[in-house]
Amino acid sequence: MAVVVSMNIARAQDQKINVVVIGAHPDDCDLDAGGTAILFAKMGHRVLFVSVTNGDAGHFNKGGVELAKIRKAEAEEAGKRFGVTYKVLDNHDGLLMPDLKVRSELIRAIREWKADVVIGPRPYDYHPDHRNTAIALQDAAFMVIVPNIVPETPALKKNPVFLYTEDRFKKPNPFTPDIVVDITSVFDQKVFAVSAHQSQFFEWLPWLDGQLENVPKTESERLKWLANSRKGSVSKEARTSLQKWYGNKADQVKYSEAFEICEYGSYPTDEDIQRLFPMLGK
Amino acid sequence: MAVVVSMNIARAQDQKINVVVIGAHPDDCDLDAGGTAILFAKMGHRVLFVSVTNGDAGHFNKGGVELAKIRKAEAEEAGKRFGVTYKVLDNHDGLLMPDLKVRSELIRAIREWKADVVIGPRPYDYHPDHRNTAIALQDAAFMVIVPNIVPETPALKKNPVFLYTEDRFKKPNPFTPDIVVDITSVFDQKVFAVSAHQSQFFEWLPWLDGQLENVPKTESERLKWLANSRKGSVSKEARTSLQKWYGNKADQVKYSEAFEICEYGSYPTDEDIQRLFPMLGK
Amino acid sequence: MAVVVSMNIARAQDQKINVVVIGAHPDDCDLDAGGTAILFAKMGHRVLFVSVTNGDAGHFNKGGVELAKIRKAEAEEAGKRFGVTYKVLDNHDGLLMPDLKVRSELIRAIREWKADVVIGPRPYDYHPDHRNTAIALQDAAFMVIVPNIVPETPALKKNPVFLYTEDRFKKPNPFTPDIVVDITSVFDQKVFAVSAHQSQFFEWLPWLDGQLENVPKTESERLKWLANSRKGSVSKEARTSLQKWYGNKADQVKYSEAFEICEYGSYPTDEDIQRLFPMLGK
Amino acid sequence: MAVVVSMNIARAQDQKINVVVIGAHPDDCDLDAGGTAILFAKMGHRVLFVSVTNGDAGHFNKGGVELAKIRKAEAEEAGKRFGVTYKVLDNHDGLLMPDLKVRSELIRAIREWKADVVIGPRPYDYHPDHRNTAIALQDAAFMVIVPNIVPETPALKKNPVFLYTEDRFKKPNPFTPDIVVDITSVFDQKVFAVSAHQSQFFEWLPWLDGQLENVPKTESERLKWLANSRKGSVSKEARTSLQKWYGNKADQVKYSEAFEICEYGSYPTDEDIQRLFPMLGK
Amino acid sequence: MAVVVSMNIARAQDQKINVVVIGAHPDDCDLDAGGTAILFAKMGHRVLFVSVTNGDAGHFNKGGVELAKIRKAEAEEAGKRFGVTYKVLDNHDGLLMPDLKVRSELIRAIREWKADVVIGPRPYDYHPDHRNTAIALQDAAFMVIVPNIVPETPALKKNPVFLYTEDRFKKPNPFTPDIVVDITSVFDQKVFAVSAHQSQFFEWLPWLDGQLENVPKTESERLKWLANSRKGSVSKEARTSLQKWYGNKADQVKYSEAFEICEYGSYPTDEDIQRLFPMLGK
Amino acid sequence: MAVVVSMNIARAQDQKINVVVIGAHPDDCDLDAGGTAILFAKMGHRVLFVSVTNGDAGHFNKGGVELAKIRKAEAEEAGKRFGVTYKVLDNHDGLLMPDLKVRSELIRAIREWKADVVIGPRPYDYHPDHRNTAIALQDAAFMVIVPNIVPETPALKKNPVFLYTEDRFKKPNPFTPDIVVDITSVFDQKVFAVSAHQSQFFEWLPWLDGQLENVPKTESERLKWLANSRKGSVSKEARTSLQKWYGNKADQVKYSEAFEICEYGSYPTDEDIQRLFPMLGK
């Protein structure tokens, strides 16, 4: 099938903007797009986080059903703190394959949320679940508007804009910060929300990093510690993009989240982007 | 296995040049290489179009076996208009996976046609079936000369040249117009042949694009309308390539089709290309 | 899961450096990293070659179990000549898919060898088995340190450095010679070891190349013939890399093997590289 | 899970009795339960025929999409003649496996029809598609009342009665005619309806039987010929069962259809059977 | 491979008798062999219960990870009450297929427990998970002594005796009570242990049976209610078998559990049975 | 599809009778039908033995490719001694699943041999590979005459007679000796041929049976030992069948092989059997 380039003009499918963020594990959406999600939610828009796996492998001394239960509870708590709905699909962590079952689950989730914007990882990342989530998401990108596919869930009328979240990988091509959102004003809320994933940020990831004994004990110190390790930095390319979207205010941005336009969904104009990301420029 | 670079010199495997074009759906070969196919056919060479899926998902109010039947009939009519053989494999549309079954089907088709040239999509395209067709085709590229694989169909003695068709996608790397064919003289025939896919060009694709009510009613107006939307434009890089292959005549080229050399088949020299694409320069 | 960049510092997991080289067929490790393996072995380090398939399709008039048996014996002989352990997994040649079974086999092999360095192909190569080996290897890269995955084999405490072997392919991005090892002093030994794969270098590959009748008959002429066809050349980029690692001695390097750092394993500093590749600079 | 034997009492789930007949190919339901279906339909009850495959292999000189299209049209025509809805699932003929996809399709069909009675083949029959249909149907039998399975289609509140259709196979155990329906009064209508499957009864099956040249040419002779070959005979066991259900009238039964109670669905009492099969005794 | 009938003589593989009971869901072992397990445990032998699925579908208003967590905790509590080890494999409930993955998990569990006796369902039961557990178990029966299968877990030296648990199904052949164990003395303990599966016996199964409102509220009444519904009855065939094993004492047996010898494991003599079931006759 | 019972009359498809024996491992055909095969071969008919797996798991201290190679050589030697062609398919031993790939391999083998008679195991046997071979064979039984299935190998015109080999299993139903062949005159040749599988009869199976140290050392003693353990005995039912086929000569039969008619192939009359088994009565 050969679709004309101009086919799908991105447009909010109802009054509110409907955003779906897809991550491989129950903390990926949070880190990659959590600040942006808070901003959408504060403006009254609707955000769904989807974790494609249940996270049941991500720990050093827990696993399986016990861990999956903990991580789902953490995700639900994080969802409340972000102001979003958090959905955890029951696929095993560390074993995800980009098959038709997972593709269908993503198509269904995107359609049911009537998404205008869908955000997820690039297929170039260190974790196979991330790469396979990205492939499944790319595979869903056009299919969400094809009525004969997953026919029991009505197809969208307009193809959403699909965006990639930022990563540090350079091969085969580096991430491009097409859209950069200033999250300075909500960074503390993001850190607080992210910290709901206690099994990850205060147990598993420090253990992986040989830092388990250095994890602070008190809540407030943990937040500081987390904020410090996750503040990121604004790259030169992201700074340029910030100037495009925020003008003079760009210089005052301390924390940001960046997104790259995926070529397989609806391709937005700058105007589309400003309409779909109403926090830009503010 | 580590093959010496110079191993496979592209050479017509019999007097006629045998060309296989692979597309995901029963209209992809047509748009991507239809003009070139007409030129091959007019010179007496043999062209096979293969649609890897039966197209049974590509419509808004038809589907399944009914649609597959319509699309096969359309493909056969198109094949007659192009002067090529059109083969539609019975895999479901929208659900294609690059598995060993599909790979074997492509190996078998390429071998039975004794292909000198094989043309298909790049793995970077908006439709998952296109990407998975591309992967299956890459996976077939070397195997067509390995006798122990698909052993019931004798292996080719020479590896064909594999080429990609043009697309607009830039990531992870843009399309390179290594070979550009002037199809100006047969553009009208291409449009007429393509128009055989009525369910696509006058129903499904306009519907997807919100243009269903704008589809002309008469045959002649439909051809004009189709020609207009599908004429494409010659990029700067393609123009440069045209100059390489056509010299001064390049400036008069109005319509063209471009191909990129796939690194996984036999790698042709410029002389090989001129022998395999005898319409170049004319 | 979102891991902090600085997480994994490459460090030899015991006194000796443990190296795993992964190839798709029982001659790929040899050509791609055989000289480097000899140097490691001569310095007392431990090298494992893993062929992911049993090579049972790589011949023109043999195949199946007979061929697999021959190739395993050839691999074992080659292993002795290289001074490495050679393991041949019993997956069919030409039919490899990057599924969870193969991924688990690689995770197990890497863990059991307590690897500090893992070397394998890039996912951009002409043979589908090579590409699928590369994908399976990428998929194993992080998982080797996750205890809940393949739980019956204890996870590594430190993620190894993963490296790609050199290939000639340019799309979507060319190979980068981050590390280049001078193998001039052991080139003859490498050729002798590689020549153990008689079914490949004196039968199948010459047949594929139409050179079967030109294969020399005597052992010594065969070694010369093989050395000549496999000596390779040092690219400009590799020469620059040699200068980085060998300084003035770089100019005298006649034969070399180059490696690119895979972004999905532990990312080494220059000091890490010098510690893990103690032959550099010598 | 261990369910108490008395758990599921068969009861019509709404005023009308809802019957689903499952066959492997688009003529199996017809032959096995077509007369009974006519009787249900005439009494105002609702009958659904489901063909699990599209029948695209059942012919000697047609196949694939063409044949599937023909058989679907024949099935729809037969459905009209029977007075039932005919649904043809798009699975390939001759290649059916009893996997989770097919099981889910059956669960969905049974639930959507709110079935009180489900009828299908035993897993002991000459055609692998018949056996695999039977396995998929057995696998669906309990699951139709489990809300967490195929959760997007609401589970039934009462488990239907599942019945097997008659076959001639003796191993590992012969068919038991628990219920036998007198179809004498509608036998001609059954033959007329069955004859809608022209590609089967006047082409493929005679060809298989070496009788192609003996197929009558006129419509009326064909009906006679078909009636003759498909009239069956009433076995001794069936005659006994007829006496149970019809009393003295049993002797006048010329044509019948028999069913065996499947132990995996709701197990009906004689009263349940009389309520669910209101034509019995009449 | 053709093994001599007399090959495997059942013999306790160490001083204690090691018993593995396999069920599809986290309550199946309990009901089918729980009394026998208590008797083994009281005599100092070692019993392992394995639930092949995690039970995450068995409820009307819970499901997924939450339910799996509850059921695992219930199983562990039940295990304590029975005096056995309870292992819950993390396969989805209601979706079990008898594939190589599940077969390997059973082989591994049986070997690690050094089983002398393995007990599980027949492949003729109403729930597809039960049937598929039975098939996987049959498939494991001989393989536990083959060293090349699941080679990372050492094979048993002697094939265990495999037994089926009782069910009520008659087709294709009814259950045979080859061994019947008097559990009268421990029936109350069995009921108490079984009652640990609260989500099943006081929620899901009563709901399925339309009895939810009749479930007693107090602990002691629930035990009575459960005892009443699960006491079973001793069939004529079982009574005969009891006489064989218990002689005159058979008449006083009120509650029993029956087992059929599976022909695919080691086939025990009566003496073997008496040695492996030391509670018989007492 | 519903085929008339009388459809397929068994008839030799050319002058010679073509027999295919299918076994799971490279010694199963030999034991189950080797004497009968010798008799066919001596009368000038054509017999093919097919081992569905390569036997690479059947040993205590060998395995994989080495063992597969040994067993193929043993099978070829046995084939010579029997006077049959021996084909070993390259599927792993101990891991066989009855999937479409294996089914297709059997369909192809049966068609290429133009089989009149096909012989294989029942699906009730102790080894999962035996059961899965039986299922695949049943699944092939009708499909060998359907041209649209495995279309690249022409379908048979007549469905062969399918027969089961004898086993000792009673559930769900015991073996029926419909046809019993007197092999007394060729028993010694059968033992000699079977003894070609040295890795099995003098290594693996004695090891499994704890008899390794009792294996005789000399060739002649080994033959005696093997003859003794494999002579079998003629059951009462088989004796009755022998009387049917051999009349008075039945009493002198010392060694025999028995076969049961599979209901899923062509169903032979007694005359068919006498024509297809010309050694009967002699």
Short mmCIF file of N, CA, C and O in Angstrom, two decimals, chain A residues 96-139:
data_model
loop_
_atom_site.label_atom_id
_atom_site.label_comp_id
_atom_site.label_asym_id
_atom_site.label_seq_id
_atom_site.Cartn_x
_atom_site.Cartn_y
_atom_site.Cartn_z
N LEU A 96 10.49 -9.91 26.32
CA LEU A 96 9.53 -9.35 25.35
C LEU A 96 9.98 -9.57 23.91
O LEU A 96 11.14 -9.32 23.57
N MET A 97 9.09 -10.03 23.08
CA MET A 97 9.35 -10.16 21.64
C MET A 97 8.34 -9.28 20.90
O MET A 97 7.20 -9.14 21.34
N PRO A 98 8.75 -8.70 19.77
CA PRO A 98 7.84 -7.79 19.05
C PRO A 98 6.86 -8.56 18.18
O PRO A 98 6.85 -8.41 16.96
N ASP A 99 6.05 -9.38 18.80
CA ASP A 99 5.17 -10.25 18.03
C ASP A 99 3.78 -9.62 17.85
O ASP A 99 3.51 -8.51 18.31
N LEU A 100 2.91 -10.35 17.16
CA LEU A 100 1.60 -9.78 16.83
C LEU A 100 0.73 -9.59 18.07
O LEU A 100 -0.11 -8.70 18.10
N LYS A 101 0.94 -10.41 19.09
CA LYS A 101 0.18 -10.26 20.32
C LYS A 101 0.47 -8.89 20.97
O LYS A 101 -0.45 -8.16 21.33
N VAL A 102 1.72 -8.58 21.11
CA VAL A 102 2.09 -7.30 21.73
C VAL A 102 1.66 -6.14 20.83
O VAL A 102 1.14 -5.13 21.30
N ARG A 103 1.87 -6.29 19.54
CA ARG A 103 1.44 -5.24 18.62
C ARG A 103 -0.06 -4.95 18.78
O ARG A 103 -0.47 -3.78 18.84
N SER A 104 -0.84 -6.01 18.89
CA SER A 104 -2.28 -5.84 19.04
C SER A 104 -2.63 -5.15 20.35
O SER A 104 -3.54 -4.32 20.40
N GLU A 105 -1.91 -5.49 21.40
CA GLU A 105 -2.17 -4.83 22.68
C GLU A 105 -1.93 -3.32 22.58
O GLU A 105 -2.69 -2.52 23.14
N LEU A 106 -0.87 -2.95 21.88
CA LEU A 106 -0.58 -1.52 21.73
C LEU A 106 -1.63 -0.84 20.85
O LEU A 106 -2.08 0.27 21.15
N ILE A 107 -2.00 -1.51 19.75
CA ILE A 107 -3.04 -0.93 18.89
C ILE A 107 -4.31 -0.69 19.70
O ILE A 107 -4.94 0.37 19.62
N ARG A 108 -4.68 -1.67 20.51
CA ARG A 108 -5.91 -1.55 21.29
C ARG A 108 -5.81 -0.40 22.30
O ARG A 108 -6.73 0.41 22.41
N ALA A 109 -4.68 -0.32 22.99
CA ALA A 109 -4.52 0.73 24.00
C ALA A 109 -4.57 2.12 23.36
O ALA A 109 -5.22 3.04 23.87
N ILE A 110 -3.91 2.27 22.23
CA ILE A 110 -3.87 3.58 21.55
C ILE A 110 -5.26 3.97 21.06
O ILE A 110 -5.69 5.12 21.17
N ARG A 111 -5.97 2.99 20.51
CA ARG A 111 -7.32 3.29 20.01
C ARG A 111 -8.29 3.61 21.15
O ARG A 111 -9.08 4.55 21.05
N GLU A 112 -8.24 2.83 22.20
CA GLU A 112 -9.19 3.05 23.29
C GLU A 112 -8.98 4.41 23.95
O GLU A 112 -9.92 5.00 24.45
N TRP A 113 -7.76 4.88 23.95
CA TRP A 113 -7.46 6.19 24.55
C TRP A 113 -7.73 7.31 23.55
O TRP A 113 -7.60 8.47 23.88
N LYS A 114 -8.08 6.97 22.33
CA LYS A 114 -8.28 7.95 21.24
C LYS A 114 -7.10 8.91 21.15
O LYS A 114 -7.25 10.14 21.14
N ALA A 115 -5.93 8.30 21.05
CA ALA A 115 -4.70 9.08 21.18
C ALA A 115 -4.52 10.09 20.05
O ALA A 115 -4.76 9.78 18.88
N ASP A 116 -4.06 11.28 20.42
CA ASP A 116 -3.56 12.28 19.47
C ASP A 116 -2.05 12.20 19.36
O ASP A 116 -1.48 12.52 18.32
N VAL A 117 -1.44 11.84 20.47
CA VAL A 117 0.03 11.77 20.54
C VAL A 117 0.39 10.45 21.20
O VAL A 117 -0.20 10.08 22.21
N VAL A 118 1.37 9.76 20.60
CA VAL A 118 1.88 8.53 21.20
C VAL A 118 3.39 8.67 21.34
O VAL A 118 4.06 9.09 20.38
N ILE A 119 3.92 8.35 22.50
CA ILE A 119 5.34 8.56 22.81
C ILE A 119 5.94 7.25 23.29
O ILE A 119 5.35 6.56 24.13
N GLY A 120 7.11 6.89 22.76
CA GLY A 120 7.77 5.66 23.21
C GLY A 120 9.24 5.64 22.83
O GLY A 120 9.76 6.61 22.26
N PRO A 121 9.93 4.55 23.10
CA PRO A 121 11.39 4.49 22.90
C PRO A 121 11.77 4.33 21.42
O PRO A 121 10.96 3.89 20.60
N ARG A 122 13.02 4.67 21.11
CA ARG A 122 13.60 4.34 19.81
C ARG A 122 14.05 2.88 19.82
O ARG A 122 14.33 2.32 20.89
N PRO A 123 14.18 2.25 18.64
CA PRO A 123 14.64 0.85 18.63
C PRO A 123 16.15 0.73 18.81
O PRO A 123 16.71 -0.31 18.51
N TYR A 124 16.79 1.78 19.30
CA TYR A 124 18.23 1.73 19.52
C TYR A 124 18.46 2.07 20.98
O TYR A 124 18.56 3.24 21.34
N ASP A 125 18.49 1.03 21.81
CA ASP A 125 18.64 1.27 23.25
C ASP A 125 19.26 0.01 23.84
O ASP A 125 19.25 -1.05 23.22
N TYR A 126 19.79 0.12 25.05
CA TYR A 126 20.62 -0.98 25.57
C TYR A 126 19.81 -2.21 25.99
O TYR A 126 20.37 -3.30 26.09
N HIS A 127 18.54 -2.08 26.27
CA HIS A 127 17.75 -3.18 26.83
C HIS A 127 16.89 -3.80 25.72
O HIS A 127 16.16 -3.08 25.04
N PRO A 128 16.95 -5.14 25.54
CA PRO A 128 16.15 -5.72 24.46
C PRO A 128 14.66 -5.43 24.57
O PRO A 128 13.97 -5.28 23.56
N ASP A 129 14.14 -5.35 25.79
CA ASP A 129 12.72 -5.00 25.94
C ASP A 129 12.43 -3.59 25.41
O ASP A 129 11.34 -3.34 24.88
N HIS A 130 13.36 -2.68 25.59
CA HIS A 130 13.17 -1.33 25.05
C HIS A 130 13.12 -1.39 23.52
O HIS A 130 12.23 -0.82 22.89
N ARG A 131 14.09 -2.07 22.95
CA ARG A 131 14.12 -2.16 21.47
C ARG A 131 12.87 -2.86 20.94
O ARG A 131 12.28 -2.43 19.95
N ASN A 132 12.46 -3.91 21.62
CA ASN A 132 11.30 -4.64 21.12
C ASN A 132 10.00 -3.88 21.36
O ASN A 132 9.06 -3.99 20.57
N THR A 133 9.94 -3.11 22.43
CA THR A 133 8.80 -2.20 22.60
C THR A 133 8.76 -1.20 21.45
O THR A 133 7.69 -0.93 20.88
N ALA A 134 9.91 -0.68 21.10
CA ALA A 134 9.98 0.30 20.01
C ALA A 134 9.52 -0.32 18.70
O ALA A 134 8.76 0.30 17.94
N ILE A 135 9.94 -1.55 18.42
CA ILE A 135 9.53 -2.20 17.17
C ILE A 135 8.03 -2.44 17.18
O ILE A 135 7.34 -2.15 16.19
N ALA A 136 7.51 -2.93 18.29
CA ALA A 136 6.06 -3.16 18.37
C ALA A 136 5.30 -1.85 18.19
O ALA A 136 4.23 -1.81 17.57
N LEU A 137 5.85 -0.80 18.72
CA LEU A 137 5.19 0.50 18.63
C LEU A 137 5.24 1.02 17.19
O LEU A 137 4.24 1.53 16.67
N GLN A 138 6.39 0.91 16.55
CA GLN A 138 6.47 1.28 15.13
C GLN A 138 5.46 0.45 14.32
O GLN A 138 4.81 0.96 13.41
N ASP A 139 5.37 -0.84 14.67
CA ASP A 139 4.48 -1.73 13.92
C ASP A 139 3.01 -1.35 14.14
O ASP A 139 2.16 -1.65 13.29
#
